[in-house]
Amino acid sequence: MSLTLAVILSISLIISSTYLTQTTFQRNNGKIAFNSDRDGNFEIYVMNADGSNVTRLTNNSDYDTVPWWSPDG
């Protein structure tokens, strides 16, 4: 199974009751950034590659989408 498919499947299991549109994986730190409307508005979250430690990074009324890692992680 490819790494990309494994990442998508892990995220799908974690947030299966929400709408997911964008994900990005950071190989250097093993984190996955994604956006989700799990709280009723699209916000950006980060979690470990194994699906643990989900943390919301944004919290505002705008639709926060397209998470991206800086080149230095």
Short mmCIF file of N, CA and C in Angstrom, two decimals, residues 36-67:
data_model
loop_
_atom_site.label_atom_id
_atom_site.label_comp_id
_atom_site.label_asym_id
_atom_site.label_seq_id
_atom_site.Cartn_x
_atom_site.Cartn_y
_atom_site.Cartn_z
N SER A 36 -11.09 20.29 8.03
CA SER A 36 -12.30 19.54 8.32
C SER A 36 -13.37 20.48 8.83
N ASP A 37 -14.63 20.10 8.60
CA ASP A 37 -15.74 20.88 9.14
C ASP A 37 -16.36 20.18 10.35
N ARG A 38 -15.57 19.42 11.07
CA ARG A 38 -16.05 18.67 12.23
C ARG A 38 -16.72 19.55 13.28
N ASP A 39 -16.39 20.84 13.33
CA ASP A 39 -17.00 21.76 14.28
C ASP A 39 -18.01 22.70 13.61
N GLY A 40 -18.41 22.38 12.37
CA GLY A 40 -19.41 23.19 11.68
C GLY A 40 -18.83 24.23 10.75
N ASN A 41 -17.54 24.43 10.75
CA ASN A 41 -16.87 25.39 9.89
C ASN A 41 -15.50 24.82 9.56
N PHE A 42 -15.04 25.01 8.33
CA PHE A 42 -13.74 24.45 7.95
C PHE A 42 -12.62 25.13 8.73
N GLU A 43 -11.86 24.29 9.42
CA GLU A 43 -10.69 24.72 10.18
C GLU A 43 -9.53 23.80 9.81
N ILE A 44 -8.31 24.21 10.12
CA ILE A 44 -7.13 23.41 9.82
C ILE A 44 -6.68 22.70 11.09
N TYR A 45 -6.38 21.41 10.94
CA TYR A 45 -5.96 20.55 12.04
C TYR A 45 -4.63 19.90 11.68
N VAL A 46 -3.95 19.37 12.68
CA VAL A 46 -2.74 18.58 12.48
C VAL A 46 -2.84 17.37 13.39
N MET A 47 -2.27 16.24 12.94
CA MET A 47 -2.25 15.03 13.77
C MET A 47 -1.02 14.21 13.42
N ASN A 48 -0.70 13.28 14.29
CA ASN A 48 0.39 12.35 14.02
C ASN A 48 -0.03 11.41 12.90
N ALA A 49 0.93 10.81 12.23
CA ALA A 49 0.65 9.91 11.11
C ALA A 49 -0.19 8.71 11.52
N ASP A 50 -0.13 8.34 12.80
CA ASP A 50 -0.92 7.20 13.26
C ASP A 50 -2.34 7.60 13.67
N GLY A 51 -2.69 8.89 13.50
CA GLY A 51 -4.03 9.37 13.81
C GLY A 51 -4.19 9.91 15.22
N SER A 52 -3.16 9.86 16.02
CA SER A 52 -3.24 10.35 17.39
C SER A 52 -2.94 11.85 17.46
N ASN A 53 -3.29 12.44 18.58
CA ASN A 53 -2.96 13.84 18.88
C ASN A 53 -3.51 14.84 17.86
N VAL A 54 -4.80 14.74 17.56
CA VAL A 54 -5.44 15.69 16.65
C VAL A 54 -5.55 17.03 17.35
N THR A 55 -5.03 18.09 16.69
CA THR A 55 -5.02 19.42 17.27
C THR A 55 -5.54 20.43 16.25
N ARG A 56 -6.51 21.25 16.65
CA ARG A 56 -7.01 22.30 15.75
C ARG A 56 -6.03 23.47 15.78
N LEU A 57 -5.62 23.94 14.60
CA LEU A 57 -4.68 25.05 14.51
C LEU A 57 -5.37 26.39 14.26
N THR A 58 -6.55 26.37 13.66
CA THR A 58 -7.27 27.62 13.41
C THR A 58 -8.61 27.58 14.13
N ASN A 59 -9.16 28.76 14.38
CA ASN A 59 -10.46 28.85 15.03
C ASN A 59 -11.05 30.22 14.73
N ASN A 60 -11.73 30.33 13.61
CA ASN A 60 -12.34 31.60 13.23
C ASN A 60 -13.53 31.34 12.32
N SER A 61 -14.23 32.38 11.90
CA SER A 61 -15.43 32.21 11.09
C SER A 61 -15.14 32.03 9.61
N ASP A 62 -13.90 32.22 9.19
CA ASP A 62 -13.53 32.01 7.78
C ASP A 62 -13.41 30.52 7.49
N TYR A 63 -13.55 30.16 6.22
CA TYR A 63 -13.28 28.78 5.80
C TYR A 63 -11.78 28.63 5.61
N ASP A 64 -11.14 27.94 6.53
CA ASP A 64 -9.70 27.72 6.46
C ASP A 64 -9.44 26.42 5.71
N THR A 65 -8.79 26.53 4.56
CA THR A 65 -8.56 25.37 3.72
C THR A 65 -7.13 25.36 3.21
N VAL A 66 -6.76 24.32 2.53
CA VAL A 66 -5.47 24.12 1.88
C VAL A 66 -4.30 24.27 2.85
N PRO A 67 -4.20 23.37 3.84
CA PRO A 67 -3.03 23.41 4.72
C PRO A 67 -1.78 23.08 3.93
#
